Coordinates of C-alpha atoms in Angstrom, one line a residue:
Chain A
M1 CA -10.6 -8.4 10.1
D2 CA -8.6 -11.6 9.7
H3 CA -5.5 -12.3 11.6
D4 CA -2.9 -10.4 9.0
A5 CA -5.3 -7.3 9.4
L6 CA -5.4 -7.4 13.6
F7 CA -1.4 -8.1 13.2
D8 CA -1.4 -4.6 10.6
V9 CA -3.4 -2.7 13.0
W10 CA -1.5 -3.7 15.3
H11 CA 2.0 -2.1 14.2
L12 CA 0.4 0.6 12.6
F13 CA -0.4 1.5 15.9
I14 CA 2.6 1.5 18.0
R15 CA 4.4 3.2 15.0
A16 CA 1.6 6.1 15.8
G17 CA 2.7 6.1 19.2
K18 CA 5.8 6.5 18.4
K19 CA 5.2 9.1 16.7
T20 CA 3.1 10.8 19.2
I21 CA 5.5 10.2 22.0
R22 CA 7.9 11.9 19.8
T23 CA 6.2 14.8 19.1
P24 CA 6.7 18.1 22.1
V25 CA 3.9 19.7 20.7
I26 CA 1.1 17.2 21.5
I27 CA 2.1 16.2 24.1
F28 CA 2.6 19.3 25.7
G29 CA -1.2 19.7 24.1
T30 CA -2.4 16.7 25.4
L31 CA -1.2 18.0 28.9
A32 CA -1.8 21.0 28.9
L33 CA -5.1 22.1 28.1
P34 CA -7.4 19.5 30.3
V35 CA -5.6 22.1 33.1
L36 CA -5.8 25.3 30.7
F37 CA -9.8 24.1 30.4
L38 CA -10.4 23.3 33.3
V39 CA -8.8 26.3 35.3
L40 CA -10.3 29.2 32.4
F41 CA -13.6 28.1 32.1
T42 CA -14.7 27.1 36.7
Q43 CA -12.5 30.5 36.8
I44 CA -14.7 32.7 34.0
F45 CA -17.7 31.2 34.4
T46 CA -18.2 30.2 38.1
Q47 CA -20.6 32.8 38.7
F48 CA -22.5 30.7 36.7
G49 CA -23.4 28.4 39.2
N50 CA -25.3 30.5 41.3
L51 CA -27.7 31.9 38.8
P52 CA -31.3 30.0 39.9
G53 CA -32.3 27.2 37.9
F54 CA -28.7 26.0 38.0
P55 CA -28.2 22.1 38.5
A56 CA -26.8 21.4 42.3
G57 CA -23.0 21.0 43.0
G58 CA -22.0 23.9 41.2
Y59 CA -20.1 25.0 38.1
V60 CA -16.9 23.3 38.6
Q61 CA -19.1 20.1 39.1
F62 CA -21.4 20.7 35.8
A63 CA -18.1 21.6 33.6
T64 CA -16.0 18.9 34.2
A65 CA -17.9 16.8 32.3
G66 CA -17.8 18.6 29.4
I67 CA -14.0 19.8 29.8
I68 CA -13.4 15.5 29.8
V69 CA -15.5 15.8 25.8
L70 CA -13.9 19.2 24.8
N71 CA -10.4 17.1 24.7
P72 CA -10.8 14.9 22.1
L73 CA -13.3 17.0 20.3
I74 CA -9.9 19.1 19.9
N75 CA -7.4 16.5 20.1
A76 CA -9.4 14.7 17.0
Q77 CA -7.5 16.9 14.6
Y78 CA -4.1 14.8 14.7
S79 CA -6.0 12.0 13.1
G80 CA -6.5 14.6 10.4
T81 CA -3.4 15.7 10.1
A82 CA -1.6 12.7 10.6
V83 CA -3.1 11.2 7.8
V84 CA -2.3 14.4 5.6
D85 CA 1.2 14.4 6.2
D86 CA 1.7 10.6 5.4
I87 CA -0.3 11.3 2.4
N88 CA 2.2 13.7 1.3
S89 CA 5.0 12.8 2.3
G90 CA 5.0 9.6 0.2
F91 CA 4.8 6.7 3.1
L92 CA 1.1 5.9 2.2
S93 CA 2.0 4.9 -1.0
K94 CA 4.8 3.3 0.3
M95 CA 2.9 1.3 2.0
L96 CA 0.2 0.7 -0.7
V97 CA 2.7 -1.3 -2.5
T98 CA 2.8 -4.1 0.6
P99 CA -0.1 -6.6 1.2
V100 CA -0.7 -4.0 4.4
N101 CA -4.3 -4.6 4.7
R102 CA -5.5 -0.8 3.6
P103 CA -8.5 0.0 6.7
A104 CA -5.8 -1.2 8.9
I105 CA -3.3 2.0 7.6
L106 CA -6.5 4.3 9.2
F107 CA -7.4 1.6 12.0
G108 CA -3.8 1.6 13.2
R109 CA -3.5 5.5 14.0
L110 CA -7.2 5.3 15.2
L111 CA -6.5 3.4 18.1
N112 CA -3.8 5.1 19.0
D113 CA -5.7 8.8 19.3
T114 CA -8.6 7.6 21.3
I115 CA -5.9 5.4 23.2
M116 CA -4.4 9.2 23.7
V117 CA -7.4 10.7 24.5
L118 CA -7.7 8.9 28.3
I119 CA -4.3 10.5 29.2
P120 CA -6.6 14.7 29.1
A121 CA -9.4 12.7 30.4
G122 CA -7.9 11.5 33.4
I123 CA -6.2 14.6 34.1
T124 CA -9.2 16.4 34.2
L125 CA -10.8 13.8 36.2
A126 CA -7.6 14.1 38.5
L127 CA -7.6 17.3 38.3
A128 CA -11.5 17.9 39.3
Y129 CA -11.0 15.7 42.4
A130 CA -8.5 18.0 43.9
L131 CA -11.4 20.6 43.5
G132 CA -13.8 19.1 45.1
V133 CA -15.6 17.6 42.4
T134 CA -16.8 13.7 42.7
V135 CA -18.1 11.4 40.5
I136 CA -20.9 10.0 42.3
T137 CA -21.3 5.9 40.0
G138 CA -17.5 5.3 41.9
A139 CA -15.0 2.7 39.5
L140 CA -16.9 1.7 37.5
G141 CA -18.6 5.1 36.5
I142 CA -14.6 6.4 36.0
L143 CA -14.1 3.7 33.2
L144 CA -17.4 4.9 31.2
I145 CA -16.5 8.7 32.1
L146 CA -13.1 7.3 30.0
F147 CA -15.1 4.8 27.3
T148 CA -17.4 8.0 26.2
A149 CA -14.5 10.2 26.4
A150 CA -12.7 7.8 23.8
F151 CA -15.5 6.8 21.7
F152 CA -16.6 9.9 21.1
G153 CA -13.1 10.6 19.8
L154 CA -13.0 7.6 18.0
S155 CA -16.1 9.4 16.2
M156 CA -14.3 12.8 15.8
S157 CA -11.1 12.0 14.3
G158 CA -13.1 9.9 12.0
L159 CA -14.5 12.9 10.8
T160 CA -10.2 14.7 10.3
M161 CA -9.8 12.0 8.9
A162 CA -12.2 12.2 6.1
I163 CA -11.0 15.7 5.7
G164 CA -7.4 14.8 5.4
V165 CA -7.9 12.0 2.8
T166 CA -10.4 14.2 1.1
T167 CA -8.0 17.4 1.0
K168 CA -4.9 16.4 1.5
S169 CA -4.2 19.5 3.5
A170 CA -3.1 20.0 6.7
Q171 CA -4.4 24.0 6.4
V172 CA -7.9 22.6 5.7
V173 CA -7.9 20.4 8.4
A174 CA -7.1 22.8 10.9
G175 CA -8.9 25.7 9.2
L176 CA -12.2 23.3 9.2
D177 CA -11.9 21.7 12.4
L178 CA -12.2 25.2 14.3
V179 CA -15.0 26.0 12.2
I180 CA -16.6 22.8 13.2
I181 CA -15.4 22.5 17.0
F182 CA -17.2 25.8 18.3
P183 CA -20.6 25.6 16.8
L184 CA -20.2 21.4 18.5
M185 CA -18.5 23.2 21.8
F186 CA -20.7 26.4 22.3
V187 CA -23.7 25.2 21.1
S188 CA -24.1 22.4 23.2
T189 CA -24.6 21.7 26.9
A190 CA -21.0 21.3 28.0
L191 CA -20.5 24.5 29.6
V192 CA -24.5 26.1 29.8
P193 CA -27.2 23.8 31.3
Y194 CA -30.1 23.0 28.2
E195 CA -32.5 24.8 30.0
F196 CA -30.2 28.5 29.4
L197 CA -29.6 27.9 25.7
P198 CA -31.8 29.5 23.4
H199 CA -34.3 27.5 21.6
W200 CA -32.3 27.7 18.0
A201 CA -29.2 26.4 20.4
Q202 CA -31.4 23.8 21.9
A203 CA -32.7 22.5 18.5
F204 CA -29.0 22.7 17.6
S205 CA -28.1 20.5 20.4
N206 CA -30.7 18.1 20.4
V207 CA -28.4 16.8 17.1
N208 CA -25.4 17.7 18.8
P209 CA -23.1 14.6 19.3
F210 CA -20.9 16.4 21.4
S211 CA -24.4 17.0 23.8
Y212 CA -24.8 13.4 24.1
A213 CA -21.3 12.3 25.0
V214 CA -21.1 15.7 27.5
N215 CA -24.6 14.6 28.9
A216 CA -23.8 10.3 29.4
V217 CA -20.8 11.7 31.1
R218 CA -22.4 14.6 33.3
A219 CA -24.8 11.9 34.2
L220 CA -22.3 9.5 35.3
M221 CA -20.9 11.9 37.8
S222 CA -23.6 14.0 38.8
T223 CA -27.0 11.7 38.5
G224 CA -25.7 7.8 38.3
F225 CA -25.9 5.0 36.2
D226 CA -28.7 7.3 34.0
W227 CA -29.3 4.2 30.9
S228 CA -31.5 5.8 28.7
T229 CA -29.1 9.0 28.5
I230 CA -25.8 7.1 28.3
L231 CA -27.4 4.5 25.6
A232 CA -28.7 7.1 24.0
A233 CA -25.1 8.8 23.9
Y234 CA -23.9 5.6 22.5
A235 CA -25.7 5.4 20.0
V236 CA -25.8 9.0 18.7
I237 CA -21.9 8.5 19.2
A238 CA -21.8 5.3 16.7
V239 CA -24.0 6.5 14.2
F240 CA -21.7 9.7 14.4
A241 CA -18.7 6.8 14.3
A242 CA -19.9 5.3 11.6
V243 CA -20.2 8.2 8.9
T244 CA -17.3 9.6 9.8
I245 CA -15.1 6.7 9.7
G246 CA -17.4 5.3 6.6
A247 CA -17.2 8.2 4.9
T248 CA -13.1 8.2 5.5
L249 CA -12.9 4.4 4.5
Y250 CA -15.1 5.5 1.1
Q251 CA -12.5 8.6 0.3
F252 CA -9.9 6.2 1.2
R253 CA -10.4 4.1 -1.8
S254 CA -9.7 7.0 -4.2
V255 CA -6.4 7.6 -2.2
E256 CA -5.7 3.9 -3.4
K257 CA -7.1 3.7 -6.7
Chain B
M1 CA 14.7 -20.6 -20.8
V2 CA 14.6 -17.7 -18.5
S3 CA 11.6 -16.6 -17.8
D4 CA 9.3 -12.9 -18.3
I5 CA 8.8 -11.5 -14.9
I6 CA 6.9 -8.9 -16.2
N7 CA 4.9 -8.7 -19.4
V8 CA 3.2 -6.0 -21.4
E9 CA 0.9 -6.0 -23.8
N10 CA -0.6 -2.9 -25.2
L11 CA -0.5 -1.0 -22.2
V12 CA -2.6 2.2 -22.4
K13 CA -3.5 5.2 -19.6
V14 CA -5.6 8.0 -20.5
Y15 CA -6.2 9.6 -16.9
P16 CA -9.9 11.0 -16.4
G17 CA -9.0 14.9 -18.2
G18 CA -8.4 13.0 -21.3
T19 CA -5.0 13.0 -21.2
R20 CA -3.4 9.6 -22.6
A21 CA 0.6 9.1 -20.6
V22 CA 0.5 6.0 -22.0
D23 CA -0.4 4.8 -25.5
G24 CA -0.3 0.9 -26.6
I25 CA 3.3 0.3 -25.3
S26 CA 4.4 -3.2 -24.9
F27 CA 7.7 -5.1 -23.5
S28 CA 8.8 -7.4 -21.2
V29 CA 12.1 -7.9 -18.8
R30 CA 13.8 -11.5 -17.9
E31 CA 14.0 -12.3 -14.5
S32 CA 17.5 -11.5 -13.2
E33 CA 17.7 -8.5 -15.2
F34 CA 18.6 -5.2 -15.4
F35 CA 16.4 -3.6 -17.0
G36 CA 16.3 0.1 -17.7
F37 CA 13.3 2.6 -18.5
L38 CA 14.3 5.9 -19.8
G39 CA 12.5 9.0 -21.0
P40 CA 11.9 12.4 -20.9
N41 CA 9.8 14.4 -18.2
G42 CA 6.7 13.3 -19.5
A43 CA 7.0 10.5 -21.5
G44 CA 5.1 8.3 -19.0
K45 CA 7.9 6.6 -17.1
S46 CA 6.2 6.8 -14.2
T47 CA 3.1 6.2 -15.6
T48 CA 3.7 2.7 -16.2
I49 CA 5.8 2.5 -12.9
Q50 CA 2.5 2.9 -11.7
V51 CA 0.5 0.6 -12.9
L52 CA 3.2 -1.9 -12.4
T53 CA 3.7 -1.0 -8.7
T54 CA -0.4 -1.5 -8.8
L55 CA -0.6 1.8 -7.8
L56 CA -2.8 2.6 -10.6
K57 CA -6.0 1.0 -12.8
K58 CA -4.6 0.7 -16.6
T59 CA -7.4 2.2 -19.6
S60 CA -6.6 -0.7 -21.3
G61 CA -3.7 -3.9 -22.4
S62 CA -2.9 -6.8 -20.8
V63 CA 0.4 -6.3 -17.1
T64 CA 1.7 -9.3 -15.4
V65 CA 4.3 -8.8 -13.2
A66 CA 6.0 -12.1 -11.4
G67 CA 3.1 -13.8 -13.4
Y68 CA 0.6 -12.3 -11.1
D69 CA -2.3 -9.7 -13.5
V70 CA -2.3 -6.2 -11.8
D71 CA -6.0 -6.1 -11.9
T72 CA -7.2 -9.5 -10.7
D73 CA -3.7 -10.4 -8.3
A74 CA -2.7 -6.9 -6.7
R75 CA -2.0 -8.7 -3.3
E76 CA 0.2 -11.4 -4.4
I77 CA 2.5 -8.9 -6.5
R78 CA 3.4 -6.7 -3.5
K79 CA 4.5 -9.4 -1.9
V80 CA 7.1 -10.1 -4.6
I81 CA 8.1 -6.2 -5.4
G82 CA 10.2 -3.8 -3.5
V83 CA 10.0 0.0 -4.6
Q84 CA 12.0 3.2 -4.3
R85 CA 10.2 6.1 -5.6
Q86 CA 12.7 9.0 -7.0
E87 CA 12.6 11.5 -3.8
T88 CA 13.4 9.5 -0.4
I89 CA 10.7 8.3 1.7
L90 CA 11.1 7.6 4.8
D91 CA 9.3 7.7 8.4
G92 CA 11.7 10.8 10.1
D93 CA 10.7 10.3 13.3
L94 CA 11.5 7.0 13.6
T95 CA 15.0 5.7 13.9
G96 CA 16.9 3.8 10.9
R97 CA 16.2 0.7 12.5
E98 CA 12.3 1.3 12.9
N99 CA 11.9 2.1 9.5
L100 CA 13.3 -1.4 8.6
T101 CA 11.1 -2.9 11.3
I102 CA 7.8 -1.8 10.2
Q103 CA 8.5 -2.2 6.1
G104 CA 9.5 -5.8 7.4
H105 CA 5.9 -5.9 9.6
L106 CA 3.7 -4.5 6.5
Q107 CA 5.5 -7.1 4.7
R108 CA 4.0 -9.7 7.7
L109 CA 7.6 -10.1 9.1
H110 CA 8.4 -10.8 12.6
G111 CA 10.2 -12.1 15.0
T112 CA 13.6 -13.0 15.4
A113 CA 14.1 -13.8 11.1
L114 CA 13.2 -9.8 11.2
K115 CA 15.3 -8.6 13.4
K116 CA 18.1 -11.1 12.1
R117 CA 17.2 -9.1 8.4
V118 CA 17.0 -5.5 9.3
D119 CA 20.6 -6.5 11.1
E120 CA 21.7 -7.4 8.3
L121 CA 20.1 -4.5 5.5
L122 CA 21.8 -1.8 8.0
A123 CA 25.0 -3.3 7.7
L124 CA 24.9 -3.6 3.8
V125 CA 24.0 -0.2 3.6
E126 CA 26.6 0.6 6.3
L127 CA 24.0 2.1 8.6
S128 CA 24.0 0.0 11.9
D129 CA 26.2 2.5 13.9
V130 CA 23.6 5.2 13.2
A131 CA 21.0 2.6 13.6
D132 CA 18.9 3.7 16.6
K133 CA 19.3 7.1 15.2
R134 CA 16.0 9.3 13.9
A135 CA 15.8 9.5 10.0
A136 CA 15.2 12.8 10.3
Q137 CA 19.3 13.3 11.5
Y138 CA 20.3 11.3 8.6
S139 CA 22.0 13.1 5.7
G140 CA 20.7 13.1 2.1
G141 CA 23.2 10.0 1.3
M142 CA 21.7 7.5 4.3
K143 CA 18.6 8.6 3.7
K144 CA 18.4 7.6 0.2
R145 CA 20.7 4.4 1.6
L146 CA 18.3 3.7 4.3
D147 CA 15.1 4.1 1.5
L148 CA 16.9 1.6 -0.5
A149 CA 17.2 -1.4 2.4
S150 CA 13.4 -0.5 3.8
T151 CA 12.7 -1.9 -0.1
L152 CA 14.5 -4.8 0.2
V153 CA 13.5 -6.2 4.0
H154 CA 11.0 -8.6 2.1
K155 CA 13.9 -9.9 -0.1
P156 CA 11.9 -8.9 -3.3
R157 CA 12.5 -11.1 -6.3
L158 CA 11.7 -7.2 -8.0
L159 CA 12.8 -4.1 -7.7
F160 CA 11.5 -0.9 -8.8
L161 CA 13.9 1.9 -8.8
D162 CA 12.6 4.9 -10.0
E163 CA 15.8 7.4 -10.0
P164 CA 17.5 5.9 -7.1
T165 CA 20.8 7.7 -7.0
S166 CA 19.2 11.5 -7.7
G167 CA 20.5 14.7 -5.9
L168 CA 23.3 12.6 -4.0
D169 CA 26.9 13.4 -4.9
P170 CA 29.0 11.4 -6.8
Q171 CA 30.6 9.3 -3.8
S172 CA 27.0 8.5 -2.4
R173 CA 25.8 7.5 -6.2
V174 CA 28.4 4.7 -6.7
A175 CA 28.4 3.5 -2.7
I176 CA 24.1 2.8 -4.1
W177 CA 25.6 1.5 -7.9
E178 CA 27.2 -1.3 -6.2
H179 CA 24.8 -2.1 -3.6
L180 CA 22.6 -2.3 -7.1
E181 CA 25.0 -4.8 -8.9
T182 CA 25.7 -7.1 -5.3
L183 CA 21.7 -7.5 -5.4
N184 CA 21.1 -8.2 -8.8
S185 CA 24.1 -10.2 -10.1
D186 CA 25.0 -12.3 -6.2
E187 CA 21.1 -12.7 -5.2
G188 CA 19.6 -12.5 -8.7
V189 CA 17.5 -9.6 -7.8
T190 CA 15.2 -8.0 -11.5
V191 CA 15.9 -4.2 -11.6
F192 CA 13.5 -2.2 -13.1
L193 CA 15.6 0.9 -13.3
T194 CA 14.5 4.6 -14.5
T195 CA 17.0 6.8 -14.7
Q196 CA 17.9 10.9 -15.6
Q197 CA 21.6 9.4 -16.1
M198 CA 22.7 8.2 -18.9
E199 CA 25.8 7.5 -17.2
E200 CA 24.1 5.3 -14.9
A201 CA 22.0 3.4 -17.2
D202 CA 25.3 2.9 -19.4
R203 CA 26.4 0.7 -15.9
L204 CA 23.5 -1.4 -14.5
C205 CA 20.9 -1.8 -17.3
H206 CA 21.8 -5.3 -19.6
R207 CA 18.6 -3.5 -21.1
L208 CA 16.5 -1.3 -21.4
S209 CA 13.8 1.0 -23.4
I210 CA 13.1 4.9 -24.3
L211 CA 10.0 5.8 -24.0
D212 CA 9.1 8.9 -25.8
H213 CA 5.1 10.3 -26.2
G214 CA 3.5 7.5 -24.4
E215 CA 5.4 5.2 -27.2
I216 CA 9.0 3.1 -26.2
V217 CA 11.1 4.5 -29.5
V218 CA 13.8 2.1 -29.4
S219 CA 15.0 -0.9 -27.0
G220 CA 18.0 -2.5 -26.5
S221 CA 21.4 -3.2 -24.8
P222 CA 23.5 -0.3 -24.0
V223 CA 26.1 -1.6 -26.5
E224 CA 23.9 -2.6 -28.9
L225 CA 22.4 0.9 -29.0
K226 CA 25.5 2.9 -29.2
H227 CA 26.7 0.5 -32.2
Q228 CA 23.4 1.9 -34.0
L229 CA 24.5 4.8 -34.3
G230 CA 27.4 4.7 -36.5
G231 CA 30.5 5.4 -34.3
D232 CA 31.8 8.7 -32.6
T233 CA 30.0 12.1 -32.0
I234 CA 31.3 15.5 -33.4
T235 CA 29.6 18.4 -31.3
M236 CA 29.6 21.8 -32.9
S237 CA 28.3 25.0 -31.8
F238 CA 28.5 28.4 -33.5
A239 CA 29.6 32.0 -33.0
N240 CA 25.9 33.3 -35.0
S241 CA 23.0 31.5 -33.7
D242 CA 20.3 31.9 -36.5
S243 CA 19.1 29.0 -38.3
G244 CA 19.9 29.6 -41.6
I245 CA 23.8 29.4 -40.3
K246 CA 22.8 26.0 -38.7
D247 CA 20.9 25.0 -42.1
R248 CA 24.0 25.6 -44.0
S249 CA 26.5 24.1 -41.9
K250 CA 24.1 20.9 -41.4
R251 CA 23.9 20.1 -45.1
I252 CA 28.2 21.0 -45.3
V253 CA 28.3 18.5 -42.4
N254 CA 25.6 15.8 -44.0
G255 CA 27.6 16.0 -47.5
I256 CA 31.3 14.9 -45.7
Q257 CA 32.0 11.2 -47.1
G258 CA 31.7 9.0 -43.4
V259 CA 29.0 11.3 -41.5
T260 CA 26.0 9.0 -41.0
K261 CA 23.3 11.5 -39.7
V262 CA 23.3 15.0 -38.4
L263 CA 21.3 16.5 -35.2
D264 CA 20.2 19.6 -33.7
V265 CA 20.8 20.3 -30.4
E266 CA 20.2 23.0 -28.4
T267 CA 24.2 24.5 -28.5
G268 CA 24.7 23.8 -31.9
L269 CA 24.6 20.4 -34.0
A270 CA 25.6 16.8 -33.4
A271 CA 27.4 14.5 -36.1
Y272 CA 27.8 11.3 -36.1
A273 CA 30.7 9.1 -38.0
K274 CA 33.3 6.3 -38.0
N275 CA 37.0 7.7 -37.3
A276 CA 35.2 11.1 -36.2
S277 CA 38.6 12.7 -35.1
A278 CA 40.2 12.4 -38.9
L279 CA 36.8 14.3 -39.9
V280 CA 37.2 17.4 -37.8
P281 CA 40.0 19.1 -40.1
D282 CA 37.7 18.7 -42.9
I283 CA 34.5 20.1 -41.0
V284 CA 37.3 23.1 -40.0
R285 CA 38.0 23.1 -43.7
L286 CA 34.5 23.5 -45.2
F287 CA 33.4 25.7 -42.4
D288 CA 35.7 27.9 -43.0
E289 CA 35.9 28.5 -47.0
N290 CA 31.9 29.2 -46.5
E291 CA 32.3 32.0 -44.0
I292 CA 30.8 30.0 -41.1
R293 CA 32.4 31.0 -37.5
L294 CA 32.9 27.6 -35.3
T295 CA 33.1 28.4 -31.5
S296 CA 33.9 24.6 -30.2
I297 CA 34.1 21.4 -31.7
S298 CA 34.8 18.4 -30.2
V299 CA 34.8 14.8 -30.2
A300 CA 33.7 11.8 -28.0
S301 CA 32.2 8.1 -28.2
A302 CA 29.3 8.1 -28.9
S303 CA 26.8 7.7 -25.6
L304 CA 24.0 6.7 -24.3
D305 CA 23.1 10.5 -24.2
D306 CA 23.5 10.0 -28.1
V307 CA 21.0 7.8 -28.1
F308 CA 18.8 9.3 -26.2
L309 CA 19.1 12.3 -28.6
Q310 CA 18.4 10.7 -31.9
H311 CA 16.0 8.9 -30.7
T312 CA 13.8 11.7 -28.6
G313 CA 15.3 15.1 -30.1
R314 CA 16.3 15.8 -27.0
R315 CA 19.3 15.4 -24.7
I316 CA 18.2 13.9 -21.3
R317 CA 20.5 16.3 -19.7
S318 CA 22.7 18.6 -22.2
E319 CA 25.5 19.1 -18.8
E320 CA 25.9 15.1 -18.7
L321 CA 28.5 16.0 -21.6
S322 CA 31.0 18.2 -20.0
K323 CA 31.1 15.2 -17.5
V324 CA 32.4 12.8 -20.7
D325 CA 36.3 12.3 -19.8
T326 CA 36.6 11.2 -23.3
W327 CA 36.4 14.9 -24.5
K328 CA 38.9 16.0 -26.8
H329 CA 38.4 19.6 -27.5
Y330 CA 40.7 21.0 -30.6
M331 CA 39.3 25.1 -30.7

C-alpha cells in the first residue's frame, strides 16, 4: 500500500469509529454481551466442571477462553451491515467517484471493527479475573490473547463483508451470520472440552477456525506459551482471513465496475 | 479557443441482459459551459453520467473527460470532477463539518487548507450555524445544500448534477440555482446538469441536448430550441376524448394559416404558431361550426417543455404547464 492508501485507510477508520461510537446499540452490545455470556454460560454449564475427565481449573476458567473469542464471532456482523449501509445509501458510490484507494474503503472499516473487538475481550478478562480466573502467561499472554481475539474477529468480519458486498442486504448478513455462528460456536471447543464432543463434532472442530482461536487463548490462560497450539491457530486464522477478505475484495470489484 | 472538457463519440452501453441503454451518442461540452442533458426516464441519462463519472464501463465508443480517457485514466478524472446524485447522499451519523471533511480527505486534502475550505463551503451554503450538528437532523433543503457543498470541497473543474433540486421547496430551489450560477460564472466551473424541470434547464443552461431511447434527438441553446418551434403554444382540451374528435380537431387546426405544427398531448392538442393569441377566435369558431366542444383553450410562450414534447412525443412534466405565468385563459 502506498502513502495515499494508508492516508485513506486512516481517515475511513476514523469515520467508522465515529459512526460506531454514535450508534448506541453497538456500544450496548459491545459492553453488555461479554457480561451476559460470562454470567449465563458459567451459571448454566458450571456443573460440567465437576465431570470426570474435565480439565483442571473449573468451568469458569475453561469457558472464559471460549467467551473471549465468542464476542468477535458475534460482533463481526457489524462489518457486513456497515458495508451494506454504504452501498444502499449511495455513500459507497459517492466515495467511488473520488480518487480514494478502493481496498482502503474496506480496510478502514475492518481496522475499526478489529479494534472494537478488544473492548469485549478486555471486559471478559477483567470480569473473569474478578471471578477467580487466572492468566498463567501474565501480561505478554494477555496481549497475545487480545491479539488472537482481534485476529479472529478480522477473519470473521471478512466473512460478513463478503456476504454484504455480494447480497447487498443487511437482513441476509444478519440471517446468514446466525446460520454460520451457531455451528462454529457449538461444534467447537469453546464451551465443551474436545474429548466430550461426539466423533462427528470432533471432526468438524478439527477444521473449525473458531476452535483453533479458542484453543490458543485457552493455552495462554491455563497451560502456558504452547507455541504449537498458538502458531497453528494463527496459521488457520490467517488462511481463513485470506479467504474471507480475498472474497470480499473480489466481490467488491463487481460493485466498482 | 475554448476547449472541450467532455468529448463523447459514438458512446454505446449495452447491459449484460442485452438492454441497449445508450446507442451511439456523440456530444461535447465546452470548458466553463453550463450544459443540460435532458430526457424522459429510461432515456439513457443516468447510464451516460455513470460512464462519464467512471462508475460504469462503456461497451464501445470514445469518452474523454478533462482530456483523460475514462478507461485508462479514471483516477485522474476523479480528481477533477464533483458528482451530486439525484438522491441526497450524506453520512447522517457525521456532522455537516465532518461530512465535508471526509470528502476532502478522500480527495487527499488535509490540514489547515482543508479546514479553511470546509469553513468557506459551510458559509457558502449557509450551514455554518449548524455545522456541528449531525447531518441526519438537517431538513431536506439543508441536506441537499450540504450534499452540493461536499461535491465542491476539492474545487472540481467539472460538476455533474443529477436532478440537483428535485423534491425541494421553491425557496431552496432558487437558493441552489443561485449557488450554481455563481460557481459557473465566477469560478468557471463547468456544469453537466440533468433535470426533469424545464424551468431549471431554461434558467441555467447555456446549451442542452435532449436524449430519447438512447439517442440524442436535438441539441442547442434554450433560445434556439424554442425559436425552432415557430412561435407560441396553443393548448386545447375537449369535452369528448375519443380519438376521432382529436383527429378531426387536428386536421382543422392544421388547416389554419400561421399554425406551424400540431401535436397530441395527454390533455388534448398543442399547436404552435406566431401570433397565437390572434388565432384563438378562429379556432373557437371553426370548432363551433364542426360541433366540437372545447373545455379549455389557452396560449403560452413556447417553453422548453414544448421543445421536449416535440422531440420526444411526451411532456416531461405535465404539471409544469400550470405553473407558467404567461398563460391566458379564454374559456
